[in-house]
Each structure stands twice: as C-alpha cells, then as structure tokens.
Tab-separated table of C-alpha atoms in Angstrom:
chain	number	residue	atom	x	y	z
N	52	MET	CA	17.548	-4.257	12.943
N	53	ALA	CA	14.297	-4.329	11.015
N	54	LEU	CA	11.161	-2.458	10.083
N	55	ARG	CA	7.593	-3.699	9.813
N	56	LEU	CA	5.105	-2.542	7.183
N	57	VAL	CA	1.993	-1.484	9.095
N	58	GLN	CA	-0.266	0.424	6.705
N	59	VAL	CA	-0.977	2.020	3.363
N	60	ASN	CA	-1.510	5.747	3.856
N	61	TYR	CA	-3.958	7.562	1.541
N	62	LYS	CA	-4.486	11.299	1.155
N	63	ALA	CA	-8.121	12.419	0.763
N	64	ARG	CA	-10.396	15.426	0.978
N	65	ASP	CA	-12.778	13.464	3.201
N	66	ASP	CA	-10.842	10.982	5.317
N	67	SER	CA	-13.984	9.666	7.023
N	68	ALA	CA	-15.761	8.818	3.757
N	69	LEU	CA	-12.743	7.179	2.145
N	70	GLY	CA	-11.884	5.326	5.353
N	71	ARG	CA	-15.433	3.960	5.539
N	72	PHE	CA	-15.272	2.931	1.880
N	73	TRP	CA	-12.127	0.866	2.425
N	74	ALA	CA	-13.428	-0.614	5.663
N	75	GLU	CA	-16.629	-1.791	3.989
N	76	ALA	CA	-14.767	-2.902	0.868
N	77	LEU	CA	-12.421	-5.125	2.870
N	78	GLY	CA	-14.885	-6.288	5.534
N	79	TRP	CA	-13.047	-4.323	8.216
N	80	HIS	CA	-13.978	-1.573	10.682
N	81	ALA	CA	-13.415	2.180	10.342
N	82	SER	CA	-12.227	4.266	13.276
N	83	GLY	CA	-11.446	7.971	13.307
N	84	SER	CA	-9.813	10.436	15.631
N	85	GLY	CA	-12.030	13.282	14.486
N	86	SER	CA	-8.936	15.270	13.553
N	87	GLY	CA	-8.579	14.353	9.896
N	88	ALA	CA	-7.475	10.732	10.202
N	89	THR	CA	-9.511	7.550	9.692
N	90	SER	CA	-8.201	3.990	9.814
N	91	ALA	CA	-9.625	0.847	8.216
N	92	ALA	CA	-8.584	-2.337	10.009
N	93	PRO	CA	-9.940	-5.723	11.155
N	94	ALA	CA	-11.776	-5.918	14.466
N	95	GLY	CA	-9.366	-6.045	17.381
N	96	PHE	CA	-6.494	-4.612	15.348
N	97	ASP	CA	-3.430	-3.583	17.376
N	98	TRP	CA	-0.774	-1.937	15.238
N	99	THR	CA	1.917	-2.689	17.848
N	100	ASP	CA	1.322	-6.438	17.416
N	101	PRO	CA	4.201	-7.834	15.287
N	102	ASP	CA	1.723	-10.158	13.558
N	103	ALA	CA	-0.856	-7.449	12.812
N	104	PRO	CA	-2.041	-7.254	9.172
N	105	VAL	CA	-1.215	-4.389	6.823
N	106	CYS	CA	-4.084	-1.904	7.142
N	107	ILE	CA	-5.190	1.430	5.660
N	108	ASP	CA	-4.897	4.918	7.122
N	109	VAL	CA	-6.599	7.882	5.420
N	110	ILE	CA	-5.387	11.430	6.099
N	111	ALA	CA	-7.304	14.571	5.146
N	112	VAL	CA	-5.433	17.125	3.024
N	113	PRO	CA	-6.790	20.279	1.334
N	114	ASP	CA	-6.360	19.257	-2.309
N	115	PRO	CA	-5.268	15.650	-2.853
N	116	ALA	CA	-6.118	15.782	-6.565
N	117	THR	CA	-2.981	17.845	-7.194
N	118	VAL	CA	-0.722	14.874	-6.421
N	119	ALA	CA	-0.319	11.678	-8.371
N	120	TYR	CA	-0.624	7.916	-7.966
N	121	ARG	CA	2.289	5.532	-8.277
N	122	MET	CA	0.876	2.826	-6.030
N	123	HIS	CA	-2.402	0.950	-6.101
N	124	LEU	CA	-3.947	-2.005	-4.316
N	125	ASP	CA	-4.856	-5.344	-5.866
N	126	LEU	CA	-7.720	-7.103	-4.082
N	127	ALA	CA	-7.822	-10.889	-3.876
N	128	THR	CA	-10.769	-13.132	-4.701
N	129	THR	CA	-11.320	-16.851	-4.206
N	130	SER	CA	-13.503	-17.610	-7.242
N	131	LEU	CA	-14.941	-15.965	-10.326
N	132	GLU	CA	-18.260	-15.683	-8.525
N	133	HIS	CA	-16.529	-13.974	-5.606
N	134	GLN	CA	-14.872	-11.573	-8.034
N	135	ARG	CA	-18.223	-10.667	-9.636
N	136	GLU	CA	-19.890	-10.233	-6.244
N	137	LEU	CA	-17.053	-8.082	-4.914
N	138	VAL	CA	-17.052	-5.814	-7.972
N	139	ALA	CA	-20.823	-5.380	-7.676
N	140	ARG	CA	-20.571	-4.577	-3.962
N	141	LEU	CA	-17.748	-2.097	-4.520
N	142	ARG	CA	-19.786	-0.290	-7.145
N	143	GLU	CA	-22.666	-0.052	-4.681
N	144	LEU	CA	-20.223	1.512	-2.223
N	145	GLY	CA	-19.272	4.205	-4.754
N	146	ALA	CA	-16.482	2.727	-6.887
N	147	THR	CA	-16.642	3.304	-10.647
N	148	PRO	CA	-15.115	1.444	-13.623
N	149	ALA	CA	-11.797	2.895	-14.768
N	150	ASP	CA	-10.061	2.643	-18.135
N	151	VAL	CA	-6.281	2.878	-17.873
N	152	GLY	CA	-5.690	1.210	-21.220
N	153	GLN	CA	-5.861	-2.287	-19.738
N	154	GLY	CA	-7.839	-3.729	-22.647
N	155	ASP	CA	-9.456	-7.151	-22.323
N	156	VAL	CA	-8.050	-8.530	-19.063
N	157	PRO	CA	-9.484	-10.929	-16.454
N	158	TRP	CA	-9.186	-8.414	-13.617
N	159	THR	CA	-11.389	-5.352	-13.069
N	160	VAL	CA	-9.970	-1.852	-12.661
N	161	LEU	CA	-12.009	0.470	-10.445
N	162	ALA	CA	-11.671	3.950	-9.007
N	163	GLY	CA	-12.623	4.685	-5.410
N	164	PRO	CA	-14.778	7.632	-4.293
N	165	GLU	CA	-11.873	10.087	-4.654
N	166	GLY	CA	-10.417	8.567	-7.806
N	167	ASN	CA	-7.921	6.194	-6.208
N	168	LEU	CA	-7.381	3.328	-8.637
N	169	PHE	CA	-7.348	-0.306	-7.559
N	170	CYS	CA	-7.876	-3.731	-9.138
N	171	VAL	CA	-10.130	-6.643	-8.249
N	172	LEU	CA	-8.194	-9.683	-9.406
N	173	GLU	CA	-9.532	-12.925	-10.747
N	174	PRO	CA	-8.674	-15.853	-8.416
N	175	ARG	CA	-4.940	-16.588	-8.476
N	176	GLU	CA	-3.200	-19.323	-6.518
N	177	VAL	CA	-0.335	-17.018	-5.487
N	178	TYR	CA	-2.772	-14.803	-3.554
N	179	ARG	CA	-4.911	-17.539	-1.983
N	180	ASP	CA	-3.717	-16.777	1.586
N	181	THR	CA	-2.988	-13.044	1.554
N	182	GLY	CA	-6.255	-11.833	3.033
N	183	PRO	CA	-8.412	-9.268	1.207
N	184	ILE	CA	-5.428	-7.244	-0.035
N	185	ALA	CA	-3.436	-9.338	-2.489
N	186	ALA	CA	-0.693	-6.829	-3.228
N	187	MET	CA	0.489	-3.252	-3.053
N	188	VAL	CA	1.705	-2.479	-6.576
N	189	VAL	CA	4.189	0.331	-7.262
N	190	ASP	CA	4.936	1.759	-10.710
N	191	CYS	CA	8.671	2.185	-11.194
N	192	ALA	CA	11.524	2.385	-13.697
N	193	ASP	CA	13.679	-0.440	-12.296
N	194	PRO	CA	11.816	-3.265	-10.504
N	195	ARG	CA	14.985	-5.197	-9.667
N	196	ALA	CA	16.621	-2.217	-7.975
N	197	MET	CA	13.431	-1.434	-6.065
N	198	ALA	CA	13.188	-5.047	-4.913
N	199	ARG	CA	16.752	-4.911	-3.621
N	200	PHE	CA	16.094	-1.724	-1.649
N	201	TRP	CA	12.747	-2.746	-0.171
N	202	GLY	CA	13.879	-6.309	0.475
N	203	ALA	CA	16.759	-4.939	2.573
N	204	ALA	CA	14.591	-2.257	4.194
N	205	LEU	CA	11.919	-4.715	5.399
N	206	ASP	CA	13.923	-7.936	5.409
N	207	TRP	CA	11.320	-9.336	3.024
N	208	THR	CA	11.874	-12.264	0.681
N	209	VAL	CA	12.081	-11.666	-3.070
N	210	HIS	CA	9.806	-14.241	-4.716
N	211	GLU	CA	10.234	-13.062	-8.288
N	212	ALA	CA	12.430	-10.511	-10.056
N	213	ALA	CA	12.099	-10.447	-13.840
N	214	GLY	CA	12.959	-7.580	-16.172
N	215	ASP	CA	9.639	-5.785	-15.806
N	216	PHE	CA	8.325	-7.118	-12.516
N	217	ALA	CA	9.409	-7.960	-8.976
N	218	ARG	CA	7.456	-9.432	-6.071
N	219	LEU	CA	8.345	-9.503	-2.346
N	220	ARG	CA	6.624	-10.829	0.766
N	221	SER	CA	7.187	-11.039	4.488
N	222	PRO	CA	9.447	-13.978	5.371
N	223	LYS	CA	6.605	-15.209	7.595
N	224	GLY	CA	4.696	-16.000	4.377
N	225	THR	CA	1.669	-14.005	5.511
N	226	GLY	CA	-0.125	-10.879	4.361
N	227	PRO	CA	-0.023	-9.085	1.015
N	228	TYR	CA	2.836	-8.925	-1.453
N	229	LEU	CA	4.765	-5.770	-2.334
N	230	GLU	CA	5.167	-5.645	-6.112
N	231	PHE	CA	7.039	-3.393	-8.513
N	232	LEU	CA	5.963	-2.962	-12.116
N	233	ARG	CA	8.084	-1.314	-14.795
N	234	THR	CA	5.999	1.580	-16.122
N	235	PRO	CA	6.975	3.924	-18.990
N	236	GLY	CA	6.858	7.607	-18.094
N	237	VAL	CA	6.466	6.907	-14.375
N	238	GLN	CA	5.124	9.939	-12.520
N	239	THR	CA	7.277	12.000	-10.181
N	240	GLY	CA	6.425	14.338	-7.339
N	241	ARG	CA	4.371	13.761	-4.211
N	242	HIS	CA	1.874	10.919	-4.308
N	243	ARG	CA	-1.585	10.210	-2.938
N	244	ALA	CA	-0.599	6.898	-1.350
N	245	HIS	CA	2.509	5.775	0.497
N	246	LEU	CA	3.710	3.101	2.919
N	247	ASP	CA	4.089	3.547	6.679
N	248	LEU	CA	6.721	1.478	8.481
N	249	VAL	CA	7.475	1.046	12.176
N	250	PRO	CA	10.617	-0.293	13.895
N	251	CYS	CA	10.258	-3.810	15.256
N	252	ARG	CA	10.241	-4.198	19.014
N	253	GLY	CA	13.591	-3.260	20.489
N	254	ASP	CA	14.670	-1.291	17.431
N	255	ASP	CA	15.151	2.474	17.300
N	256	GLN	CA	13.500	4.937	14.905
N	257	ALA	CA	16.637	7.054	14.445
N	258	ALA	CA	18.837	4.013	13.862
N	259	GLU	CA	16.389	2.543	11.359
N	260	THR	CA	16.163	5.879	9.552
N	261	ALA	CA	19.955	6.019	9.281
N	262	ARG	CA	20.035	2.412	8.059
N	263	LEU	CA	17.598	3.134	5.232
N	264	VAL	CA	19.543	6.238	4.233
N	265	SER	CA	22.633	4.022	3.991
N	266	LEU	CA	20.629	1.740	1.657
N	267	GLY	CA	19.795	4.633	-0.684
N	268	ALA	CA	16.802	6.421	0.840
N	269	THR	CA	16.849	10.202	1.093
N	270	PRO	CA	15.127	12.629	3.499
N	271	ALA	CA	11.947	13.997	1.917
N	272	ALA	CA	11.384	17.756	2.208
N	273	VAL	CA	7.720	18.370	3.020
N	274	GLY	CA	7.820	21.677	4.913
N	275	ARG	CA	7.025	20.891	8.546
N	276	ARG	CA	9.607	19.295	10.827
N	277	ASP	CA	7.568	18.728	14.003
N	278	PHE	CA	6.336	15.235	13.099
N	279	SER	CA	6.895	12.267	15.387
N	280	TRP	CA	7.649	10.228	12.272
N	281	GLN	CA	10.501	10.406	9.769
N	282	ILE	CA	9.698	11.021	6.093
N	283	LEU	CA	12.008	9.468	3.526
N	284	ALA	CA	11.953	8.709	-0.191
N	285	ASP	CA	13.138	5.464	-1.737
N	286	PRO	CA	15.669	5.435	-4.612
N	287	GLU	CA	12.925	6.291	-7.144
N	288	GLY	CA	11.421	9.105	-5.073
N	289	ASN	CA	8.472	7.260	-3.503
N	290	GLU	CA	7.852	8.839	-0.115
N	291	PHE	CA	7.315	6.649	2.938
N	292	CYS	CA	7.227	7.190	6.694
N	293	ILE	CA	9.021	5.564	9.608
N	294	LEU	CA	6.664	5.882	12.562
N	295	ALA	CA	7.742	6.137	16.165
N	296	PRO	CA	7.509	2.761	17.955
N	297	GLY	CA	4.263	2.259	19.867
C-alpha cells in the first residue's frame, strides 16, 4: 500500500490570480474550473500519471489571512545569474521582499501576491535535478518524528535526519524534497498551505486513510463531511488530504 504526493494546496482570496502567479513563476500553465479552483502545472500534466510532478492547486476561501503558514516552497536555481533573474522576474509578477529575521543569507525570501512566503535558493548541488520546486519545507517541533511519519506515509527515503532538520525524497530520486525544520514557537491551527496525496494505482482511499491513522494521523474536523477526499492531520497537526483515486 502506498500514497503519492500530487500537489501543494494553497488557500487564497483570488484563486485565479494566485494560480497564474505560480504558473508564471514556475514556467507552467494555469487552468481553472471557474468554481474557485486554479491549478498550476506543466503542459500535458496528468495527475493520474504515477510519474507526474508535484504541482500546485489554489482554492478560493473567504478569508485566508486568518490562518497561518507552517509550510513554504523553496525554488531551485542553476546559477547565481539564474537566481538574480528569477528574483527579478518574480518581483515583476507581484512578489515582494520579506524579512523573517533571516539576516544575511545567500537565498532570497519573498512573499507572493497574497503574502505566501517562499524562498529562491542560491544554486545547490542537492537540488540540481528537482525541477523548479526544490523543496516543500515544513516548520515543526520534532523533525525526526515527522520524517518517520511522512517516510512511512509516502514510502519516501530519508536522506538526512539531524537534530533540527530532516529531508526526504521519493525513492525514484525525482521531484522535490520534503523537509522538516525545527522552529521555536511553531504555529498551530489551520494553515494556508497543505499537501494533497492520492492512493497509488490499485490502492484504496479508505484503506490508505486507515493506514495513516495507524501511523499516528488523526481525522481533522473541518465542518463539512460531503467531500470526496479524506482530511487528516499529521502528528504535529498539519492538515493534509487523501484524494479519491482518479
């Protein structure tokens, strides 16, 4: 049994605008249903393809500013010139510099059009083959414990697990990393970004939901119960969804 990470899900007031921002930022295409959902993905993307890249889905909600961030994206670059060009292009698209107390660091912290924070990294060998998204980074209290849970949930390989940091990646050695960073005073409550998972071909949504609960996930109370997906929270309260197989 296994699950596949298919997308990062953002909440936004204007799903179309934020979806277009991420599509242009990553060199992808934006597509919307017209009903409050916009996706950013490469041309020809098929989310049922087991080798499909991790993409972005933006969902409109009435007041996303009332919920917090515990996850952000790190964007990869191939050279210092590429980093400078990407930062300049992102600012033209509406991103703004952000100060989160990072000090003098080689990466650039930006905020998207609705305040979503992300980083444009300097070139790093570890991210040379990830595609435009280098990593999804989650603030947490216990990186090792989070790596154990998510490694078992996704059957991903743990590449590093130090006291304050853990890094996982698909065993295929493709796509972005999932990273956990020890953060003092980590925020609780509902969050503006979460991960969406889907059962691999031949696997069952209900069985996978039960498996993750056995690993330490808990059902997340969000009001409605008529979704086609299951909403859970990991051991530190980060919500995520298990989508119905396509």
